[in-house]
């Protein structure tokens, strides 16, 4: 059985085709510049590549280009789209209405539209992707929505409420929702399997372009670092993470900034990039730090310290920890960051094997046999998680 996984952005479309017999990816691809011009890059798992420039005024034409790539191009992987059993969509903000993945119906699309106010960049794009799929592939093929926020719906009010006047929660649903849920669930579930015990306290660190940390007790999220939006938590490539809101009102007044200006500054001009002035990519910033750039060094130091503090607070929140998981581009590759964090957690019994920690991007336990806490690198695979959910839902 083959499942098609879609991640639709406002002007882009990422996809993968996964064979669920062996959970192997058959191909992946990306359509870009939708609405402007249109270009598709399609890669089969065996290395064949197909690229083309083709007009994509809407997501529907992008899907038509994808069908050609899948079934007719020099990198084709199937003979007909009929071989695909279902489509799984990465969807971002499900609010309090979606605690699990679900079959997409017109009611589901309506609910997603309602939650768009809290995810204006993501939900409308996800809906465009779903509607274009219905238009291109018809209503008979089942489609499933897998929400980034769903896994975090088990948080208690004491974890998800902001200490603002209560009416903002009632009127505008202002609270913490959390993101990257599909990734935290995937790597957290795998860690629980590896730990081999029913009751577990796991901290998952998804460190990529966006970063978040989640505390998972007995398989359920109890707290997570991202909030109402994916800006909250600790500093990321270009996002500030948590800061004193007064800093914002002060700067806004001084420089006569609009809410949109402020939004741009904290989302796109801050974080590792804002501090270092070098790049939003940790590799470039680390190279600059090694070459003596003081601001680059400060950015790296700040990011590591903030990650450590989040992990420490979640150990306290769960009254202990059995496993810590690193995932995402930074989590899987940056051995120095892992070493810093783990060395500073010696007081709770964390001990890592420096040789094992030198490994990159593959699943491995990097803690020693003496360590009281298991530390893992577990590469995330959100597409596979979406495909698994889709298969489970259509099999019911
Ligand atoms: P996304 O969140 O977009 O999926 P990734 O999970 O691929 O992003 O993470 C991308 C980030 O991973 C890059 O910005 C880079 O900072 C970081 N990264 C990749 N390789 C390394 C490495 N060897 N050392 C440090 N950071 C790395």
PDB file of N, CA and C in Angstrom, residues 220-270:
ATOM      1  N   UNK A 220       2.559  10.905  27.011  1.00  0.00           N
ATOM      2  CA  UNK A 220       1.718  12.085  26.790  1.00  0.00           C
ATOM      3  C   UNK A 220       2.506  13.366  27.034  1.00  0.00           C
ATOM      4  N   UNK A 221       2.253  14.369  26.186  1.00  0.00           N
ATOM      5  CA  UNK A 221       2.928  15.661  26.359  1.00  0.00           C
ATOM      6  C   UNK A 221       2.422  16.345  27.627  1.00  0.00           C
ATOM      7  N   UNK A 222       3.339  16.740  28.501  1.00  0.00           N
ATOM      8  CA  UNK A 222       2.932  17.515  29.681  1.00  0.00           C
ATOM      9  C   UNK A 222       3.328  18.989  29.550  1.00  0.00           C
ATOM     10  N   UNK A 223       4.325  19.269  28.716  1.00  0.00           N
ATOM     11  CA  UNK A 223       4.688  20.673  28.489  1.00  0.00           C
ATOM     12  C   UNK A 223       5.548  20.754  27.239  1.00  0.00           C
ATOM     13  N   UNK A 224       5.539  21.910  26.619  1.00  0.00           N
ATOM     14  CA  UNK A 224       6.349  22.102  25.416  1.00  0.00           C
ATOM     15  C   UNK A 224       6.750  23.563  25.307  1.00  0.00           C
ATOM     16  N   UNK A 225       7.868  23.830  24.617  1.00  0.00           N
ATOM     17  CA  UNK A 225       8.418  25.179  24.676  1.00  0.00           C
ATOM     18  C   UNK A 225       7.754  26.172  23.725  1.00  0.00           C
ATOM     19  N   UNK A 226       7.246  25.709  22.576  1.00  0.00           N
ATOM     20  CA  UNK A 226       6.572  26.655  21.693  1.00  0.00           C
ATOM     21  C   UNK A 226       5.187  26.977  22.251  1.00  0.00           C
ATOM     22  N   UNK A 227       4.624  28.105  21.857  1.00  0.00           N
ATOM     23  CA  UNK A 227       3.422  28.571  22.540  1.00  0.00           C
ATOM     24  C   UNK A 227       2.222  28.774  21.654  1.00  0.00           C
ATOM     25  N   UNK A 228       1.678  29.981  21.719  1.00  0.00           N
ATOM     26  CA  UNK A 228       0.561  30.359  20.857  1.00  0.00           C
ATOM     27  C   UNK A 228       0.987  30.247  19.396  1.00  0.00           C
ATOM     28  N   UNK A 229       2.256  30.602  19.153  1.00  0.00           N
ATOM     29  CA  UNK A 229       2.835  30.494  17.813  1.00  0.00           C
ATOM     30  C   UNK A 229       4.206  29.824  17.950  1.00  0.00           C
ATOM     31  N   UNK A 230       4.815  29.475  16.824  1.00  0.00           N
ATOM     32  CA  UNK A 230       6.147  28.839  16.894  1.00  0.00           C
ATOM     33  C   UNK A 230       7.287  29.809  17.213  1.00  0.00           C
ATOM     34  N   UNK A 231       6.953  30.955  17.770  1.00  0.00           N
ATOM     35  CA  UNK A 231       7.989  31.923  18.138  1.00  0.00           C
ATOM     36  C   UNK A 231       8.502  31.684  19.557  1.00  0.00           C
ATOM     37  N   UNK A 232       7.630  31.103  20.381  1.00  0.00           N
ATOM     38  CA  UNK A 232       7.917  30.974  21.812  1.00  0.00           C
ATOM     39  C   UNK A 232       9.005  29.922  22.080  1.00  0.00           C
ATOM     40  N   UNK A 233       9.547  29.971  23.278  1.00  0.00           N
ATOM     41  CA  UNK A 233      10.542  28.979  23.686  1.00  0.00           C
ATOM     42  C   UNK A 233      11.915  29.607  23.755  1.00  0.00           C
ATOM     43  N   UNK A 234      12.890  28.949  23.141  1.00  0.00           N
ATOM     44  CA  UNK A 234      14.264  29.469  23.195  1.00  0.00           C
ATOM     45  C   UNK A 234      14.685  29.927  21.797  1.00  0.00           C
ATOM     46  N   UNK A 235      15.824  30.607  21.716  1.00  0.00           N
ATOM     47  CA  UNK A 235      16.211  31.226  20.447  1.00  0.00           C
ATOM     48  C   UNK A 235      16.462  30.196  19.349  1.00  0.00           C
ATOM     49  N   UNK A 236      16.066  30.551  18.134  1.00  0.00           N
ATOM     50  CA  UNK A 236      16.217  29.661  16.980  1.00  0.00           C
ATOM     51  C   UNK A 236      17.040  30.384  15.923  1.00  0.00           C
ATOM     52  N   UNK A 237      17.055  29.877  14.711  1.00  0.00           N
ATOM     53  CA  UNK A 237      17.849  30.475  13.637  1.00  0.00           C
ATOM     54  C   UNK A 237      17.600  31.974  13.500  1.00  0.00           C
ATOM     55  N   UNK A 238      16.307  32.337  13.331  1.00  0.00           N
ATOM     56  CA  UNK A 238      15.983  33.767  13.190  1.00  0.00           C
ATOM     57  C   UNK A 238      14.924  34.231  14.181  1.00  0.00           C
ATOM     58  N   UNK A 239      14.435  33.328  15.049  1.00  0.00           N
ATOM     59  CA  UNK A 239      13.373  33.704  16.009  1.00  0.00           C
ATOM     60  C   UNK A 239      13.969  33.945  17.398  1.00  0.00           C
ATOM     61  N   UNK A 240      13.373  34.917  18.083  1.00  0.00           N
ATOM     62  CA  UNK A 240      13.933  35.331  19.372  1.00  0.00           C
ATOM     63  C   UNK A 240      13.674  34.326  20.493  1.00  0.00           C
ATOM     64  N   UNK A 241      12.545  33.582  20.398  1.00  0.00           N
ATOM     65  CA  UNK A 241      12.118  32.812  21.568  1.00  0.00           C
ATOM     66  C   UNK A 241      11.573  33.763  22.615  1.00  0.00           C
ATOM     67  N   UNK A 242      11.378  33.228  23.828  1.00  0.00           N
ATOM     68  CA  UNK A 242      10.793  34.004  24.919  1.00  0.00           C
ATOM     69  C   UNK A 242      11.648  35.216  25.268  1.00  0.00           C
ATOM     70  N   UNK A 243      11.006  36.354  25.469  1.00  0.00           N
ATOM     71  CA  UNK A 243      11.720  37.512  26.027  1.00  0.00           C
ATOM     72  C   UNK A 243      10.717  38.356  26.801  1.00  0.00           C
ATOM     73  N   UNK A 244      11.219  39.339  27.496  1.00  0.00           N
ATOM     74  CA  UNK A 244      10.343  40.218  28.261  1.00  0.00           C
ATOM     75  C   UNK A 244       9.525  41.049  27.269  1.00  0.00           C
ATOM     76  N   UNK A 245       8.177  40.928  27.266  1.00  0.00           N
ATOM     77  CA  UNK A 245       7.365  41.682  26.304  1.00  0.00           C
ATOM     78  C   UNK A 245       7.607  43.193  26.390  1.00  0.00           C
ATOM     79  N   UNK A 246       8.084  43.670  27.524  1.00  0.00           N
ATOM     80  CA  UNK A 246       8.352  45.108  27.648  1.00  0.00           C
ATOM     81  C   UNK A 246       9.461  45.561  26.704  1.00  0.00           C
ATOM     82  N   UNK A 247      10.369  44.641  26.367  1.00  0.00           N
ATOM     83  CA  UNK A 247      11.431  44.993  25.415  1.00  0.00           C
ATOM     84  C   UNK A 247      10.787  45.372  24.080  1.00  0.00           C
ATOM     85  N   UNK A 248       9.735  44.658  23.733  1.00  0.00           N
ATOM     86  CA  UNK A 248       9.045  44.901  22.453  1.00  0.00           C
ATOM     87  C   UNK A 248       8.309  46.249  22.476  1.00  0.00           C
ATOM     88  N   UNK A 249       7.551  46.482  23.550  1.00  0.00           N
ATOM     89  CA  UNK A 249       6.791  47.740  23.592  1.00  0.00           C
ATOM     90  C   UNK A 249       7.753  48.933  23.620  1.00  0.00           C
ATOM     91  N   UNK A 250       8.892  48.768  24.309  1.00  0.00           N
ATOM     92  CA  UNK A 250       9.882  49.842  24.372  1.00  0.00           C
ATOM     93  C   UNK A 250      10.453  50.143  22.984  1.00  0.00           C
ATOM     94  N   UNK A 251      10.891  49.098  22.277  1.00  0.00           N
ATOM     95  CA  UNK A 251      11.475  49.287  20.933  1.00  0.00           C
ATOM     96  C   UNK A 251      10.420  49.843  19.976  1.00  0.00           C
ATOM     97  N   UNK A 252       9.199  49.332  20.086  1.00  0.00           N
ATOM     98  CA  UNK A 252       8.123  49.769  19.182  1.00  0.00           C
ATOM     99  C   UNK A 252       7.870  51.260  19.356  1.00  0.00           C
ATOM    100  N   UNK A 253       7.863  51.702  20.624  1.00  0.00           N
ATOM    101  CA  UNK A 253       7.635  53.129  20.884  1.00  0.00           C
ATOM    102  C   UNK A 253       8.795  53.975  20.375  1.00  0.00           C
ATOM    103  N   UNK A 254      10.004  53.537  20.682  1.00  0.00           N
ATOM    104  CA  UNK A 254      11.213  54.280  20.280  1.00  0.00           C
ATOM    105  C   UNK A 254      11.282  54.443  18.766  1.00  0.00           C
ATOM    106  N   UNK A 255      10.953  53.356  18.034  1.00  0.00           N
ATOM    107  CA  UNK A 255      11.169  53.365  16.581  1.00  0.00           C
ATOM    108  C   UNK A 255       9.861  53.447  15.799  1.00  0.00           C
ATOM    109  N   UNK A 256       8.754  53.689  16.545  1.00  0.00           N
ATOM    110  CA  UNK A 256       7.457  53.864  15.889  1.00  0.00           C
ATOM    111  C   UNK A 256       7.118  52.675  14.982  1.00  0.00           C
ATOM    112  N   UNK A 257       7.168  51.481  15.567  1.00  0.00           N
ATOM    113  CA  UNK A 257       6.973  50.264  14.784  1.00  0.00           C
ATOM    114  C   UNK A 257       5.526  49.776  14.846  1.00  0.00           C
ATOM    115  N   UNK A 258       5.066  49.192  13.758  1.00  0.00           N
ATOM    116  CA  UNK A 258       3.728  48.596  13.723  1.00  0.00           C
ATOM    117  C   UNK A 258       3.828  47.156  14.242  1.00  0.00           C
ATOM    118  N   UNK A 259       2.676  46.539  14.583  1.00  0.00           N
ATOM    119  CA  UNK A 259       2.716  45.122  14.983  1.00  0.00           C
ATOM    120  C   UNK A 259       3.385  44.253  13.922  1.00  0.00           C
ATOM    121  N   UNK A 260       3.168  44.572  12.633  1.00  0.00           N
ATOM    122  CA  UNK A 260       3.783  43.770  11.558  1.00  0.00           C
ATOM    123  C   UNK A 260       5.309  43.922  11.576  1.00  0.00           C
ATOM    124  N   UNK A 261       5.794  45.143  11.872  1.00  0.00           N
ATOM    125  CA  UNK A 261       7.248  45.363  11.961  1.00  0.00           C
ATOM    126  C   UNK A 261       7.833  44.513  13.093  1.00  0.00           C
ATOM    127  N   UNK A 262       7.146  44.569  14.233  1.00  0.00           N
ATOM    128  CA  UNK A 262       7.624  43.830  15.406  1.00  0.00           C
ATOM    129  C   UNK A 262       7.648  42.338  15.097  1.00  0.00           C
ATOM    130  N   UNK A 263       6.581  41.872  14.463  1.00  0.00           N
ATOM    131  CA  UNK A 263       6.465  40.465  14.088  1.00  0.00           C
ATOM    132  C   UNK A 263       7.664  40.037  13.228  1.00  0.00           C
ATOM    133  N   UNK A 264       8.000  40.878  12.271  1.00  0.00           N
ATOM    134  CA  UNK A 264       9.130  40.584  11.372  1.00  0.00           C
ATOM    135  C   UNK A 264      10.434  40.530  12.172  1.00  0.00           C
ATOM    136  N   UNK A 265      10.619  41.490  13.067  1.00  0.00           N
ATOM    137  CA  UNK A 265      11.879  41.552  13.823  1.00  0.00           C
ATOM    138  C   UNK A 265      12.068  40.296  14.684  1.00  0.00           C
ATOM    139  N   UNK A 266      11.015  39.921  15.428  1.00  0.00           N
ATOM    140  CA  UNK A 266      11.203  38.783  16.345  1.00  0.00           C
ATOM    141  C   UNK A 266      11.193  37.435  15.624  1.00  0.00           C
ATOM    142  N   UNK A 267      10.562  37.380  14.438  1.00  0.00           N
ATOM    143  CA  UNK A 267      10.503  36.105  13.717  1.00  0.00           C
ATOM    144  C   UNK A 267      11.630  35.919  12.705  1.00  0.00           C
ATOM    145  N   UNK A 268      12.044  37.020  12.075  1.00  0.00           N
ATOM    146  CA  UNK A 268      12.971  36.866  10.937  1.00  0.00           C
ATOM    147  C   UNK A 268      14.345  37.495  11.150  1.00  0.00           C
ATOM    148  N   UNK A 269      14.458  38.404  12.133  1.00  0.00           N
ATOM    149  CA  UNK A 269      15.724  39.140  12.255  1.00  0.00           C
ATOM    150  C   UNK A 269      16.411  38.892  13.592  1.00  0.00           C
ATOM    151  N   UNK A 270      15.911  37.943  14.352  1.00  0.00           N
ATOM    152  CA  UNK A 270      16.437  37.736  15.707  1.00  0.00           C
ATOM    153  C   UNK A 270      17.183  36.406  15.809  1.00  0.00           C
TER     154      UNK A 270
END
